[in-house]
Coordinates of C-alpha atoms in Angstrom, one line a residue:
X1 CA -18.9 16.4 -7.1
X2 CA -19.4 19.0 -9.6
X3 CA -16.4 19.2 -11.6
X4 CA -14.7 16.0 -10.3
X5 CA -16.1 13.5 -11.9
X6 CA -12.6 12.6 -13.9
X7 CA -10.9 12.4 -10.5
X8 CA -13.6 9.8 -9.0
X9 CA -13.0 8.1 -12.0
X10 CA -9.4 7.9 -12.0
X11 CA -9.4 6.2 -8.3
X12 CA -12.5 4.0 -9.2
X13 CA -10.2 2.7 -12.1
X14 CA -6.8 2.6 -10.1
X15 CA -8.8 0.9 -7.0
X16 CA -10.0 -1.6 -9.4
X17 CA -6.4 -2.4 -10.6
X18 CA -5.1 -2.1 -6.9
X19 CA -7.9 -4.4 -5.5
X20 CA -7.1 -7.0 -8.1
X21 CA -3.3 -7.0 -7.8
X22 CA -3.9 -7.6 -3.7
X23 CA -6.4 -10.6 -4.9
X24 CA -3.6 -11.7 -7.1
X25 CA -1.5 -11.9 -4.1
X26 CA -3.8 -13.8 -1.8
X27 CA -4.0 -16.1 -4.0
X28 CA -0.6 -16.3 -5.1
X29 CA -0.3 -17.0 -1.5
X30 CA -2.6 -18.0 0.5
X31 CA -3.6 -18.8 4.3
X32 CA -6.2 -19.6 6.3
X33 CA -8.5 -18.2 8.6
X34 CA -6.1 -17.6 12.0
X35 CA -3.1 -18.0 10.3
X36 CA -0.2 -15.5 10.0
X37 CA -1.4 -13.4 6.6
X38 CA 1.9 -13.3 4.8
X39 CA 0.4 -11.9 1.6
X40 CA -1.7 -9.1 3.7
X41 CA 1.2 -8.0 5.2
X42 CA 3.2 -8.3 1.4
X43 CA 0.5 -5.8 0.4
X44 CA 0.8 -3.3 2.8
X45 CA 4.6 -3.0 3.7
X46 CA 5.0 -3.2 -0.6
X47 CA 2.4 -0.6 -0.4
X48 CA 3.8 1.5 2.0
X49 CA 7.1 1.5 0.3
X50 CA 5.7 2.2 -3.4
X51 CA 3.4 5.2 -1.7
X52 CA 6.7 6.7 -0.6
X53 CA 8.1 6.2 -3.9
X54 CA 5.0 7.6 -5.7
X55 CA 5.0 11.1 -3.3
X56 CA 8.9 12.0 -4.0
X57 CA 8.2 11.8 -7.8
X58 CA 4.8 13.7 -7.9
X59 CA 5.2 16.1 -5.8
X60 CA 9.4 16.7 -6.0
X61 CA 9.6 16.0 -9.4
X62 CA 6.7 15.5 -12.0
X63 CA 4.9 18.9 -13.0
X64 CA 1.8 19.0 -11.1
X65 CA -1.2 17.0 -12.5
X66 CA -5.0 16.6 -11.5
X67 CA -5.0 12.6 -12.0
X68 CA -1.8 10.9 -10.9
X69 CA -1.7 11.1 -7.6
X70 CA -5.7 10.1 -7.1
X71 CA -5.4 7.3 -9.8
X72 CA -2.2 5.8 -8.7
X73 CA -2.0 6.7 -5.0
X74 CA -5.4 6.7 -3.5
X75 CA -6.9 4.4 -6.6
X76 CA -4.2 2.0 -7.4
X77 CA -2.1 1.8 -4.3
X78 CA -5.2 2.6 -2.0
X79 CA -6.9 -0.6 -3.6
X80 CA -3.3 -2.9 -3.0
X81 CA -2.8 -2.1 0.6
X82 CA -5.7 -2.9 3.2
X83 CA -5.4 -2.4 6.5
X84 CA -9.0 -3.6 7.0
X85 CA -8.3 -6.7 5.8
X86 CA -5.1 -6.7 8.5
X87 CA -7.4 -5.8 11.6
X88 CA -9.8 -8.7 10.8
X89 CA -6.8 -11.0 10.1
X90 CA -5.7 -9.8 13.9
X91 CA -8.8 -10.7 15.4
X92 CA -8.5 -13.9 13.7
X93 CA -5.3 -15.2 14.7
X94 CA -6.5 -13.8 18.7
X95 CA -10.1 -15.6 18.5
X96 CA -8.1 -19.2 17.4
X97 CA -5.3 -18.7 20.3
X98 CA -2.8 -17.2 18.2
X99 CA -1.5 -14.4 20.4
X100 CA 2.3 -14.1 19.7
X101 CA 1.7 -14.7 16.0
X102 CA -1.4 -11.7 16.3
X103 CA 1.4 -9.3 18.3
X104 CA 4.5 -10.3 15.6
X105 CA 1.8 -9.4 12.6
X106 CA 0.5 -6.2 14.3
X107 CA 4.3 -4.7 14.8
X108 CA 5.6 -6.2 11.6
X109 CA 2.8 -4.9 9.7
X110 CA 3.5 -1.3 11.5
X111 CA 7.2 -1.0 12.1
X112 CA 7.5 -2.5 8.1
X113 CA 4.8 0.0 6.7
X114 CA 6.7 3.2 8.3
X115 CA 10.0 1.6 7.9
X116 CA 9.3 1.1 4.1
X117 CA 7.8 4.5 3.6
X118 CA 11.0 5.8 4.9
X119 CA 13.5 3.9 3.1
X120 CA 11.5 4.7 -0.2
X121 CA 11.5 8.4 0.1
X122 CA 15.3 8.4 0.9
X123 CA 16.6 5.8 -1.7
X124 CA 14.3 7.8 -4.6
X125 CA 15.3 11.2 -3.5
X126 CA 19.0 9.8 -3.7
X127 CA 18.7 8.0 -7.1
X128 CA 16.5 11.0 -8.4
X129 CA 19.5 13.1 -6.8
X130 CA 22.2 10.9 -8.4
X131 CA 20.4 10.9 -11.9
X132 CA 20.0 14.6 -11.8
X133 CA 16.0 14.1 -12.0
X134 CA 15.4 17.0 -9.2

């Protein structure tokens, strides 16, 4: 810990920002217990897709820096997404006899995260490409 107390710091304060932007969210919209958890799976595959985002500019393009990639990517975007909160939202929808729902939520939630991680690498290498950033 020696040395790294400004890096603990830096993700405390992005996870605080990240963990109230997914609250935001939930309660922009909302669900109950066993229902499909639209704004769970809103977080993660936005998430996802910002995280690919985020690594194509810090590490392809930004000079390196000791704070931006723990603040914003583990802190900020490490607070938003929550896959904890997606595994309990899967039990949920099985223990109230929502199978198909709990399948569709557990590949959509997948298939979206990687999907999203991909398209945001490719489309900001391109426009960084394009705008002569690289």
């Amino acid at each position: 810990m020696r040395g790294r107390g400004d890096i603990v710091g830096s993700i405390a304060a992005g996870g605080a920002i990240g963990a109230l932007a997914r609250w935001g969210l939930a309660e922009l919209i909302p669900h109950g217990t066993g229902e499909f958890a639209t704004s769970t799976l809103i977080a993660n595959v936005v998430g996802a897709f910002l995280i690919g985002v985020l690594m194509v500019v810090v590490v392809e393009v930004m000079q390196p820096t000791r704070l931006v990639r723990p603040f914003l990517g583990v802190g900020v975007l490490g607070g938003f997404t929550t896959f904890s909160t997606y595994t309990l939202d899967l039990h949920e929808m099985l223990r109230e006899g929502h199978p198909g729902a709990a399948a569709a939520y557990l590949v959509v939630t997948l298939v979206g995260g990687l999907a999203a991680t991909a398209a945001a690498i490719a489309v900001t290498r391109h426009l960084l490409v394009r705008e002569g950033a690289q």
